[in-house]
PDB file of C-alpha atoms in Angstrom:
ATOM      1  CA  MET T   1    -138.524 139.248  14.706  1.00  0.00           C
ATOM      2  CA  PRO T   2    -135.875 141.244  16.619  1.00  0.00           C
ATOM      3  CA  GLY T   3    -136.368 144.959  16.252  1.00  0.00           C
ATOM      4  CA  SER T   4    -140.093 144.581  15.510  1.00  0.00           C
ATOM      5  CA  ASP T   5    -142.587 146.986  17.083  1.00  0.00           C
ATOM      6  CA  SER T   6    -144.372 143.891  18.392  1.00  0.00           C
ATOM      7  CA  PRO T   7    -141.784 141.292  19.380  1.00  0.00           C
ATOM      8  CA  LEU T   8    -142.952 137.696  19.858  1.00  0.00           C
ATOM      9  CA  GLU T   9    -146.111 138.470  17.890  1.00  0.00           C
ATOM     10  CA  SER T  10    -145.870 135.219  15.940  1.00  0.00           C
ATOM     11  CA  VAL T  11    -145.317 133.056  19.043  1.00  0.00           C
ATOM     12  CA  VAL T  12    -148.154 130.697  19.978  1.00  0.00           C
ATOM     13  CA  LEU T  13    -148.134 130.793  23.771  1.00  0.00           C
ATOM     14  CA  ASP T  14    -149.606 127.304  24.117  1.00  0.00           C
ATOM     15  CA  ASP T  15    -146.884 125.836  21.932  1.00  0.00           C
ATOM     16  CA  VAL T  16    -143.638 127.633  22.673  1.00  0.00           C
ATOM     17  CA  ALA T  17    -140.553 126.086  21.101  1.00  0.00           C
ATOM     18  CA  PRO T  18    -137.527 127.458  23.003  1.00  0.00           C
ATOM     19  CA  GLU T  19    -135.131 126.869  20.139  1.00  0.00           C
ATOM     20  CA  THR T  20    -137.182 129.114  17.828  1.00  0.00           C
ATOM     21  CA  ILE T  21    -137.233 132.212  20.037  1.00  0.00           C
ATOM     22  CA  ALA T  22    -134.393 134.703  20.034  1.00  0.00           C
ATOM     23  CA  THR T  23    -133.163 135.891  23.431  1.00  0.00           C
ATOM     24  CA  ASP T  24    -133.057 139.513  22.338  1.00  0.00           C
ATOM     25  CA  GLU T  25    -136.677 139.292  21.154  1.00  0.00           C
ATOM     26  CA  ILE T  26    -137.856 138.145  24.586  1.00  0.00           C
ATOM     27  CA  ARG T  27    -135.889 140.912  26.237  1.00  0.00           C
ATOM     28  CA  ALA T  28    -137.320 143.457  23.797  1.00  0.00           C
ATOM     29  CA  ALA T  29    -140.831 142.272  24.633  1.00  0.00           C
ATOM     30  CA  LEU T  30    -140.265 142.553  28.380  1.00  0.00           C
ATOM     31  CA  GLU T  31    -138.937 146.089  27.918  1.00  0.00           C
ATOM     32  CA  SER T  32    -141.601 147.217  25.453  1.00  0.00           C
ATOM     33  CA  GLU T  33    -143.572 150.415  26.039  1.00  0.00           C
ATOM     34  CA  ARG T  34    -146.772 148.459  25.431  1.00  0.00           C
ATOM     35  CA  SER T  35    -148.196 146.518  28.350  1.00  0.00           C
ATOM     36  CA  LEU T  36    -149.711 143.809  26.121  1.00  0.00           C
ATOM     37  CA  VAL T  37    -146.290 143.149  24.614  1.00  0.00           C
ATOM     38  CA  ARG T  38    -144.630 143.087  28.039  1.00  0.00           C
ATOM     39  CA  GLN T  39    -147.196 140.578  29.217  1.00  0.00           C
ATOM     40  CA  ARG T  40    -146.588 138.475  26.112  1.00  0.00           C
ATOM     41  CA  GLY T  41    -142.896 138.452  26.962  1.00  0.00           C
ATOM     42  CA  ALA T  42    -143.673 137.346  30.493  1.00  0.00           C
ATOM     43  CA  HIS T  43    -146.032 134.638  29.199  1.00  0.00           C
ATOM     44  CA  VAL T  44    -143.272 133.308  26.970  1.00  0.00           C
ATOM     45  CA  CYS T  45    -140.994 133.151  30.019  1.00  0.00           C
ATOM     46  CA  VAL T  46    -143.641 131.155  31.859  1.00  0.00           C
ATOM     47  CA  ALA T  47    -143.820 128.721  28.961  1.00  0.00           C
ATOM     48  CA  LEU T  48    -140.042 128.441  28.747  1.00  0.00           C
ATOM     49  CA  ALA T  49    -139.782 127.809  32.490  1.00  0.00           C
ATOM     50  CA  GLU T  50    -142.268 124.968  32.260  1.00  0.00           C
ATOM     51  CA  ASP T  51    -139.885 123.263  29.838  1.00  0.00           C
ATOM     52  CA  ASP T  52    -136.684 124.192  31.691  1.00  0.00           C
ATOM     53  CA  PRO T  53    -136.533 126.908  34.373  1.00  0.00           C
ATOM     54  CA  ALA T  54    -132.888 127.570  33.512  1.00  0.00           C
ATOM     55  CA  ASP T  55    -134.032 128.968  30.163  1.00  0.00           C
ATOM     56  CA  ILE T  56    -135.319 132.144  31.804  1.00  0.00           C
ATOM     57  CA  ARG T  57    -132.204 132.945  33.829  1.00  0.00           C
ATOM     58  CA  PRO T  58    -131.076 135.504  31.213  1.00  0.00           C
ATOM     59  CA  PHE T  59    -134.316 137.429  31.845  1.00  0.00           C
ATOM     60  CA  VAL T  60    -134.336 137.515  35.645  1.00  0.00           C
ATOM     61  CA  GLU T  61    -133.422 141.193  35.853  1.00  0.00           C
ATOM     62  CA  ALA T  62    -136.106 142.172  33.330  1.00  0.00           C
ATOM     63  CA  LEU T  63    -138.676 140.008  35.113  1.00  0.00           C
ATOM     64  CA  GLY T  64    -137.683 141.597  38.405  1.00  0.00           C
ATOM     65  CA  ALA T  65    -138.344 145.028  36.922  1.00  0.00           C
ATOM     66  CA  ALA T  66    -141.704 143.732  35.681  1.00  0.00           C
ATOM     67  CA  LEU T  67    -142.731 143.028  39.274  1.00  0.00           C
ATOM     68  CA  HIS T  68    -143.436 146.726  39.706  1.00  0.00           C
ATOM     69  CA  ASP T  69    -145.042 147.246  36.316  1.00  0.00           C
ATOM     70  CA  ASP T  70    -148.089 149.528  36.160  1.00  0.00           C
ATOM     71  CA  ASN T  71    -150.105 146.666  34.667  1.00  0.00           C
ATOM     72  CA  ALA T  72    -151.215 144.034  37.199  1.00  0.00           C
ATOM     73  CA  GLY T  73    -151.362 141.341  34.520  1.00  0.00           C
ATOM     74  CA  VAL T  74    -147.716 141.890  33.634  1.00  0.00           C
ATOM     75  CA  VAL T  75    -146.781 141.715  37.312  1.00  0.00           C
ATOM     76  CA  GLN T  76    -148.700 138.508  37.973  1.00  0.00           C
ATOM     77  CA  THR T  77    -147.300 136.779  34.894  1.00  0.00           C
ATOM     78  CA  ALA T  78    -143.724 137.820  35.674  1.00  0.00           C
ATOM     79  CA  ALA T  79    -144.151 136.530  39.221  1.00  0.00           C
ATOM     80  CA  SER T  80    -145.396 133.197  37.876  1.00  0.00           C
ATOM     81  CA  ALA T  81    -142.324 132.847  35.675  1.00  0.00           C
ATOM     82  CA  LEU T  82    -140.003 133.651  38.562  1.00  0.00           C
ATOM     83  CA  GLN T  83    -141.808 131.192  40.831  1.00  0.00           C
ATOM     84  CA  SER T  84    -140.901 128.398  38.446  1.00  0.00           C
ATOM     85  CA  LEU T  85    -137.287 129.463  38.615  1.00  0.00           C
ATOM     86  CA  VAL T  86    -137.081 129.933  42.375  1.00  0.00           C
ATOM     87  CA  ASP T  87    -138.373 126.411  42.913  1.00  0.00           C
ATOM     88  CA  ALA T  88    -135.555 125.097  40.724  1.00  0.00           C
ATOM     89  CA  ASP T  89    -132.708 127.495  41.574  1.00  0.00           C
ATOM     90  CA  ALA T  90    -133.319 130.082  44.295  1.00  0.00           C
ATOM     91  CA  SER T  91    -129.840 131.535  43.829  1.00  0.00           C
ATOM     92  CA  ALA T  92    -130.982 132.991  40.503  1.00  0.00           C
ATOM     93  CA  LEU T  93    -133.173 135.501  42.331  1.00  0.00           C
ATOM     94  CA  ALA T  94    -130.518 136.848  44.685  1.00  0.00           C
ATOM     95  CA  ASP T  95    -130.057 140.046  42.675  1.00  0.00           C
ATOM     96  CA  ILE T  96    -133.755 140.929  42.552  1.00  0.00           C
ATOM     97  CA  VAL T  97    -134.829 140.435  46.176  1.00  0.00           C
ATOM     98  CA  ASP T  98    -135.355 144.207  46.401  1.00  0.00           C
ATOM     99  CA  ASP T  99    -137.820 144.015  43.510  1.00  0.00           C
ATOM    100  CA  ILE T 100    -139.602 141.092  45.154  1.00  0.00           C
ATOM    101  CA  ALA T 101    -139.768 142.879  48.498  1.00  0.00           C
ATOM    102  CA  LEU T 102    -141.328 145.868  46.746  1.00  0.00           C
ATOM    103  CA  LEU T 103    -144.011 143.570  45.350  1.00  0.00           C
ATOM    104  CA  THR T 104    -145.026 142.559  48.884  1.00  0.00           C
ATOM    105  CA  GLY T 105    -146.335 146.110  49.296  1.00  0.00           C
ATOM    106  CA  ALA T 106    -148.422 146.078  46.093  1.00  0.00           C
ATOM    107  CA  PRO T 107    -151.962 147.490  46.340  1.00  0.00           C
ATOM    108  CA  LEU T 108    -153.629 144.225  45.285  1.00  0.00           C
ATOM    109  CA  PRO T 109    -153.633 141.381  47.842  1.00  0.00           C
ATOM    110  CA  ASP T 110    -152.998 138.645  45.271  1.00  0.00           C
ATOM    111  CA  LEU T 111    -149.860 140.470  44.100  1.00  0.00           C
ATOM    112  CA  ARG T 112    -148.652 140.920  47.681  1.00  0.00           C
ATOM    113  CA  LEU T 113    -149.115 137.186  48.171  1.00  0.00           C
ATOM    114  CA  ALA T 114    -147.174 136.476  44.968  1.00  0.00           C
ATOM    115  CA  GLY T 115    -144.270 138.520  46.310  1.00  0.00           C
ATOM    116  CA  ALA T 116    -144.398 136.747  49.653  1.00  0.00           C
ATOM    117  CA  GLU T 117    -144.387 133.364  47.935  1.00  0.00           C
ATOM    118  CA  LEU T 118    -141.310 134.310  45.920  1.00  0.00           C
ATOM    119  CA  LEU T 119    -139.395 135.500  48.983  1.00  0.00           C
ATOM    120  CA  ALA T 120    -140.426 132.398  50.904  1.00  0.00           C
ATOM    121  CA  GLY T 121    -139.072 130.291  48.061  1.00  0.00           C
ATOM    122  CA  VAL T 122    -135.726 132.056  48.261  1.00  0.00           C
ATOM    123  CA  ALA T 123    -135.620 131.827  52.055  1.00  0.00           C
ATOM    124  CA  ARG T 124    -136.270 128.099  52.123  1.00  0.00           C
ATOM    125  CA  SER T 125    -132.831 127.349  50.718  1.00  0.00           C
ATOM    126  CA  ARG T 126    -130.972 130.677  50.863  1.00  0.00           C
ATOM    127  CA  PRO T 127    -132.291 132.765  53.778  1.00  0.00           C
ATOM    128  CA  ALA T 128    -129.177 134.952  53.842  1.00  0.00           C
ATOM    129  CA  ASP T 129    -130.148 136.289  50.401  1.00  0.00           C
ATOM    130  CA  CYS T 130    -133.209 137.859  52.032  1.00  0.00           C
ATOM    131  CA  ALA T 131    -131.236 139.613  54.788  1.00  0.00           C
ATOM    132  CA  PRO T 132    -131.029 142.952  52.914  1.00  0.00           C
ATOM    133  CA  VAL T 133    -134.830 143.284  52.826  1.00  0.00           C
ATOM    134  CA  VAL T 134    -135.685 142.269  56.400  1.00  0.00           C
ATOM    135  CA  GLY T 135    -136.396 145.885  57.317  1.00  0.00           C
ATOM    136  CA  ASP T 136    -138.890 146.173  54.455  1.00  0.00           C
ATOM    137  CA  LEU T 137    -140.580 142.946  55.502  1.00  0.00           C
ATOM    138  CA  LEU T 138    -140.897 144.100  59.094  1.00  0.00           C
ATOM    139  CA  ASP T 139    -142.524 147.295  57.824  1.00  0.00           C
ATOM    140  CA  ARG T 140    -145.031 145.174  55.917  1.00  0.00           C
ATOM    141  CA  LEU T 141    -145.764 143.068  58.986  1.00  0.00           C
ATOM    142  CA  GLY T 142    -146.327 146.211  61.009  1.00  0.00           C
ATOM    143  CA  GLU T 143    -148.960 147.570  58.639  1.00  0.00           C
ATOM    144  CA  PRO T 144    -152.607 147.324  59.743  1.00  0.00           C
ATOM    145  CA  ARG T 145    -154.482 144.356  58.402  1.00  0.00           C
ATOM    146  CA  ALA T 146    -157.062 145.144  55.732  1.00  0.00           C
ATOM    147  CA  THR T 147    -160.526 145.434  57.269  1.00  0.00           C
ATOM    148  CA  ALA T 148    -162.675 146.623  54.395  1.00  0.00           C
ATOM    149  CA  ASP T 149    -166.312 147.283  55.262  1.00  0.00           C
ATOM    150  CA  THR T 150    -167.738 144.750  52.848  1.00  0.00           C
ATOM    151  CA  ASP T 151    -171.298 145.275  54.043  1.00  0.00           C
ATOM    152  CA  SER T 152    -171.015 148.972  53.258  1.00  0.00           C
ATOM    153  CA  PHE T 153    -169.885 148.285  49.689  1.00  0.00           C
ATOM    154  CA  SER T 154    -172.234 145.395  49.056  1.00  0.00           C
ATOM    155  CA  ALA T 155    -175.222 147.349  50.368  1.00  0.00           C
ATOM    156  CA  HIS T 156    -175.084 149.417  47.199  1.00  0.00           C
ATOM    157  CA  ALA T 157    -174.798 146.404  44.898  1.00  0.00           C
ATOM    158  CA  ALA T 158    -177.335 146.243  42.112  1.00  0.00           C
ATOM    159  CA  ASN T 159    -178.208 142.599  42.696  1.00  0.00           C
ATOM    160  CA  ARG T 160    -177.533 139.596  44.891  1.00  0.00           C
ATOM    161  CA  GLU T 161    -174.869 138.164  42.571  1.00  0.00           C
ATOM    162  CA  THR T 162    -172.878 141.386  42.663  1.00  0.00           C
ATOM    163  CA  LYS T 163    -173.194 141.589  46.434  1.00  0.00           C
ATOM    164  CA  GLU T 164    -171.962 138.016  46.839  1.00  0.00           C
ATOM    165  CA  ALA T 165    -169.082 138.677  44.444  1.00  0.00           C
ATOM    166  CA  ILE T 166    -167.989 141.684  46.506  1.00  0.00           C
ATOM    167  CA  GLN T 167    -168.149 139.668  49.708  1.00  0.00           C
ATOM    168  CA  GLN T 168    -166.235 136.767  48.154  1.00  0.00           C
ATOM    169  CA  ARG T 169    -163.515 139.116  46.868  1.00  0.00           C
ATOM    170  CA  ASP T 170    -163.141 140.604  50.326  1.00  0.00           C
ATOM    171  CA  ARG T 171    -162.867 137.155  51.932  1.00  0.00           C
ATOM    172  CA  GLU T 172    -160.228 136.174  49.410  1.00  0.00           C
ATOM    173  CA  GLY T 173    -158.329 139.411  49.986  1.00  0.00           C
ATOM    174  CA  ARG T 174    -158.225 138.836  53.721  1.00  0.00           C
ATOM    175  CA  GLU T 175    -157.098 135.239  53.230  1.00  0.00           C
ATOM    176  CA  TYR T 176    -154.377 136.351  50.809  1.00  0.00           C
ATOM    177  CA  GLY T 177    -153.261 138.892  53.394  1.00  0.00           C
ATOM    178  CA  ARG T 178    -153.138 136.271  56.138  1.00  0.00           C
ATOM    179  CA  ARG T 179    -151.115 133.891  53.971  1.00  0.00           C
ATOM    180  CA  ALA T 180    -148.737 136.672  52.946  1.00  0.00           C
ATOM    181  CA  ARG T 181    -148.154 137.645  56.596  1.00  0.00           C
ATOM    182  CA  GLN T 182    -147.455 134.013  57.440  1.00  0.00           C
ATOM    183  CA  LEU T 183    -144.942 133.663  54.625  1.00  0.00           C
ATOM    184  CA  LEU T 184    -143.182 136.952  55.353  1.00  0.00           C
ATOM    185  CA  SER T 185    -143.043 136.010  59.037  1.00  0.00           C
ATOM    186  CA  ASN T 186    -141.384 132.735  58.071  1.00  0.00           C
ATOM    187  CA  VAL T 187    -138.843 134.611  55.956  1.00  0.00           C
ATOM    188  CA  VAL T 188    -137.938 136.940  58.829  1.00  0.00           C
ATOM    189  CA  VAL T 189    -137.469 134.011  61.205  1.00  0.00           C
ATOM    190  CA  ALA T 190    -135.401 132.069  58.661  1.00  0.00           C
ATOM    191  CA  VAL T 191    -133.098 135.048  58.139  1.00  0.00           C
ATOM    192  CA  ALA T 192    -132.753 135.616  61.897  1.00  0.00           C
ATOM    193  CA  GLU T 193    -131.814 131.990  62.444  1.00  0.00           C
ATOM    194  CA  GLU T 194    -129.271 132.086  59.613  1.00  0.00           C
ATOM    195  CA  ARG T 195    -127.929 135.572  60.373  1.00  0.00           C
ATOM    196  CA  PRO T 196    -128.705 136.366  64.048  1.00  0.00           C
ATOM    197  CA  ALA T 197    -126.789 139.654  63.805  1.00  0.00           C
ATOM    198  CA  VAL T 198    -129.653 140.982  61.668  1.00  0.00           C
ATOM    199  CA  VAL T 199    -131.819 141.023  64.793  1.00  0.00           C
ATOM    200  CA  GLY T 200    -129.645 143.704  66.337  1.00  0.00           C
ATOM    201  CA  ASP T 201    -130.340 145.991  63.385  1.00  0.00           C
ATOM    202  CA  HIS T 202    -134.094 145.721  63.920  1.00  0.00           C
ATOM    203  CA  VAL T 203    -134.479 144.872  67.596  1.00  0.00           C
ATOM    204  CA  GLU T 204    -136.780 147.796  68.427  1.00  0.00           C
ATOM    205  CA  THR T 205    -139.110 147.029  65.527  1.00  0.00           C
ATOM    206  CA  LEU T 206    -139.176 143.357  66.486  1.00  0.00           C
ATOM    207  CA  GLY T 207    -139.993 144.376  70.040  1.00  0.00           C
ATOM    208  CA  GLU T 208    -142.971 146.381  68.779  1.00  0.00           C
ATOM    209  CA  LEU T 209    -144.169 143.516  66.624  1.00  0.00           C
ATOM    210  CA  ALA T 210    -143.861 141.134  69.566  1.00  0.00           C
ATOM    211  CA  ALA T 211    -146.547 143.223  71.264  1.00  0.00           C
ATOM    212  CA  THR T 212    -149.013 143.297  68.373  1.00  0.00           C
ATOM    213  CA  ASP T 213    -152.375 141.572  68.506  1.00  0.00           C
ATOM    214  CA  ASP T 214    -151.650 139.597  65.330  1.00  0.00           C
ATOM    215  CA  GLU T 215    -150.788 136.086  66.511  1.00  0.00           C
ATOM    216  CA  ILE T 216    -148.819 135.261  63.351  1.00  0.00           C
ATOM    217  CA  VAL T 217    -146.660 138.371  63.503  1.00  0.00           C
ATOM    218  CA  ARG T 218    -146.265 138.283  67.262  1.00  0.00           C
ATOM    219  CA  GLY T 219    -145.046 134.702  67.276  1.00  0.00           C
ATOM    220  CA  ALA T 220    -142.589 135.363  64.458  1.00  0.00           C
ATOM    221  CA  ALA T 221    -141.165 138.415  66.205  1.00  0.00           C
ATOM    222  CA  LEU T 222    -140.594 136.390  69.367  1.00  0.00           C
ATOM    223  CA  ASP T 223    -138.920 133.652  67.318  1.00  0.00           C
ATOM    224  CA  ALA T 224    -136.632 136.177  65.616  1.00  0.00           C
ATOM    225  CA  LEU T 225    -135.740 137.752  68.953  1.00  0.00           C
ATOM    226  CA  HIS T 226    -135.002 134.276  70.303  1.00  0.00           C
ATOM    227  CA  ALA T 227    -132.602 133.653  67.413  1.00  0.00           C
ATOM    228  CA  GLY T 228    -130.841 136.921  68.169  1.00  0.00           C
ATOM    229  CA  ALA T 229    -130.729 136.236  71.898  1.00  0.00           C
ATOM    230  CA  GLN T 230    -129.062 132.881  71.363  1.00  0.00           C
ATOM    231  CA  GLU T 231    -126.084 134.693  69.879  1.00  0.00           C
ATOM    232  CA  SER T 232    -126.222 137.847  72.004  1.00  0.00           C
ATOM    233  CA  PRO T 233    -128.695 138.097  74.904  1.00  0.00           C
ATOM    234  CA  GLU T 234    -127.583 141.677  75.518  1.00  0.00           C
ATOM    235  CA  THR T 235    -128.838 142.686  72.090  1.00  0.00           C
ATOM    236  CA  VAL T 236    -132.372 141.572  72.879  1.00  0.00           C
ATOM    237  CA  ARG T 237    -132.524 142.478  76.574  1.00  0.00           C
ATOM    238  CA  PRO T 238    -133.803 146.059  75.930  1.00  0.00           C
ATOM    239  CA  VAL T 239    -137.060 144.661  74.524  1.00  0.00           C
ATOM    240  CA  ALA T 240    -137.434 141.706  76.898  1.00  0.00           C
ATOM    241  CA  GLU T 241    -140.521 143.266  78.494  1.00  0.00           C
ATOM    242  CA  THR T 242    -142.456 142.479  75.337  1.00  0.00           C
ATOM    243  CA  ALA T 243    -141.885 138.803  76.118  1.00  0.00           C
ATOM    244  CA  VAL T 244    -143.253 139.346  79.615  1.00  0.00           C
ATOM    245  CA  SER T 245    -146.368 140.944  78.128  1.00  0.00           C
ATOM    246  CA  ALA T 246    -146.735 137.981  75.763  1.00  0.00           C
ATOM    247  CA  LEU T 247    -147.008 135.624  78.752  1.00  0.00           C
ATOM    248  CA  ASP T 248    -150.663 136.705  78.893  1.00  0.00           C
ATOM    249  CA  ALA T 249    -151.352 136.129  75.189  1.00  0.00           C
ATOM    250  CA  ASP T 250    -154.461 134.195  74.236  1.00  0.00           C
ATOM    251  CA  ALA T 251    -152.529 131.814  71.978  1.00  0.00           C
ATOM    252  CA  SER T 252    -150.573 129.167  73.853  1.00  0.00           C
ATOM    253  CA  VAL T 253    -147.945 129.075  71.097  1.00  0.00           C
ATOM    254  CA  VAL T 254    -147.207 132.755  71.701  1.00  0.00           C
ATOM    255  CA  ARG T 255    -146.914 132.192  75.449  1.00  0.00           C
ATOM    256  CA  ALA T 256    -144.540 129.283  74.849  1.00  0.00           C
ATOM    257  CA  ARG T 257    -142.320 131.407  72.603  1.00  0.00           C
ATOM    258  CA  ALA T 258    -142.259 134.169  75.189  1.00  0.00           C
ATOM    259  CA  ILE T 259    -141.175 131.721  77.898  1.00  0.00           C
ATOM    260  CA  ARG T 260    -138.461 130.336  75.649  1.00  0.00           C
ATOM    261  CA  LEU T 261    -137.154 133.834  74.891  1.00  0.00           C
ATOM    262  CA  LEU T 262    -136.992 134.790  78.574  1.00  0.00           C
ATOM    263  CA  GLY T 263    -135.069 131.614  79.281  1.00  0.00           C
ATOM    264  CA  VAL T 264    -132.460 132.455  76.639  1.00  0.00           C
ATOM    265  CA  ILE T 265    -132.141 136.059  77.808  1.00  0.00           C
ATOM    266  CA  GLY T 266    -131.287 134.562  81.188  1.00  0.00           C
ATOM    267  CA  ASP T 267    -132.340 137.391  83.491  1.00  0.00           C
ATOM    268  CA  GLU T 268    -133.307 136.180  86.975  1.00  0.00           C
ATOM    269  CA  GLY T 269    -135.586 139.192  87.266  1.00  0.00           C
ATOM    270  CA  TYR T 270    -138.202 137.375  85.228  1.00  0.00           C
ATOM    271  CA  VAL T 271    -138.504 134.395  87.564  1.00  0.00           C
ATOM    272  CA  GLU T 272    -141.513 135.865  89.358  1.00  0.00           C
ATOM    273  CA  ALA T 273    -143.426 136.400  86.109  1.00  0.00           C
ATOM    274  CA  LEU T 274    -142.660 132.855  85.012  1.00  0.00           C
ATOM    275  CA  GLU T 275    -143.715 131.422  88.338  1.00  0.00           C
ATOM    276  CA  ALA T 276    -147.029 133.242  87.999  1.00  0.00           C
ATOM    277  CA  VAL T 277    -147.579 131.536  84.639  1.00  0.00           C
ATOM    278  CA  ALA T 278    -146.627 128.188  86.165  1.00  0.00           C
ATOM    279  CA  ALA T 279    -149.235 128.672  88.864  1.00  0.00           C
ATOM    280  CA  THR T 280    -152.109 130.003  86.745  1.00  0.00           C
ATOM    281  CA  ASP T 281    -151.835 128.898  83.119  1.00  0.00           C
ATOM    282  CA  GLU T 282    -154.649 126.555  82.126  1.00  0.00           C
ATOM    283  CA  ASP T 283    -152.384 124.731  79.670  1.00  0.00           C
ATOM    284  CA  ASP T 284    -150.464 122.151  81.687  1.00  0.00           C
ATOM    285  CA  GLU T 285    -147.599 122.033  79.192  1.00  0.00           C
ATOM    286  CA  ILE T 286    -147.190 125.803  79.249  1.00  0.00           C
ATOM    287  CA  ALA T 287    -147.317 125.820  83.046  1.00  0.00           C
ATOM    288  CA  ALA T 288    -144.666 123.104  83.230  1.00  0.00           C
ATOM    289  CA  PHE T 289    -142.469 124.921  80.697  1.00  0.00           C
ATOM    290  CA  ALA T 290    -142.721 128.135  82.711  1.00  0.00           C
ATOM    291  CA  GLU T 291    -141.764 126.325  85.918  1.00  0.00           C
ATOM    292  CA  GLU T 292    -138.779 124.633  84.248  1.00  0.00           C
ATOM    293  CA  THR T 293    -137.598 127.962  82.828  1.00  0.00           C
ATOM    294  CA  ALA T 294    -138.001 129.710  86.186  1.00  0.00           C
ATOM    295  CA  ALA T 295    -135.977 126.954  87.854  1.00  0.00           C
ATOM    296  CA  PHE T 296    -133.285 127.318  85.181  1.00  0.00           C
ATOM    297  CA  LEU T 297    -133.051 131.066  85.808  1.00  0.00           C
ATOM    298  CA  ARG T 298    -132.911 130.562  89.574  1.00  0.00           C
ATOM    299  CA  ALA T 299    -130.025 128.086  89.291  1.00  0.00           C
TER     300      ALA T 299
END
């Protein structure tokens, strides 16, 4: 009952009846000093969202605050509730994108992925809502990838099962990290395409990311720079050399994006570099694209 030291205590989580739960009791649970009660409140929101995502709109702010709770279970459950809502109405999360962006820097890889999934959900239909956190996302993309020495940890494992569990957890963590980088990269590109002026605010950082050895991040940075260059080539020109460097990238998709960016920047000074790609690239499509772009710049 409202005002109880343990709100929602009588609720059966597998059989939540929305009409029987008071709004102020859910809010009290989410704001409780006890982590188990906060998680119960988040679980109730998950159950409500399964019935009708609109039912948890009154709790978006409290769920956003729960995304940086000290208890990982509270965070994960709150993120699950919000995921149901973002799939139904991304506009409902506009006021908590800062909270979501903070989650993408959480210490646990599954929580970072949860944050990335939420932002990606917002960006799919409302990329402009993510514009205020682009700088934070670029910082995340610039962080070193996790490379835990699993063999070192597992060498001290008491038995084979424990060793395999450690190795499996590390593989999952690296996969979560890869998926999170992919999603955050997609968000950055979506925002740049919707709001190209954002690129000018972060052009130097994007230039640095366009030179990284992470294919996912590098390709996204080139795409974002391309979006900015379409509106204002002058804005991107100071970091155009990173596109030239990317002409030698191992991944053909990165080389293609670099060629496209140089074509939009429109500087004839890059014709020679493009002609070199046209003459030497083993991928016939890339070579042809480089030749076409060089001819366009010469015209």
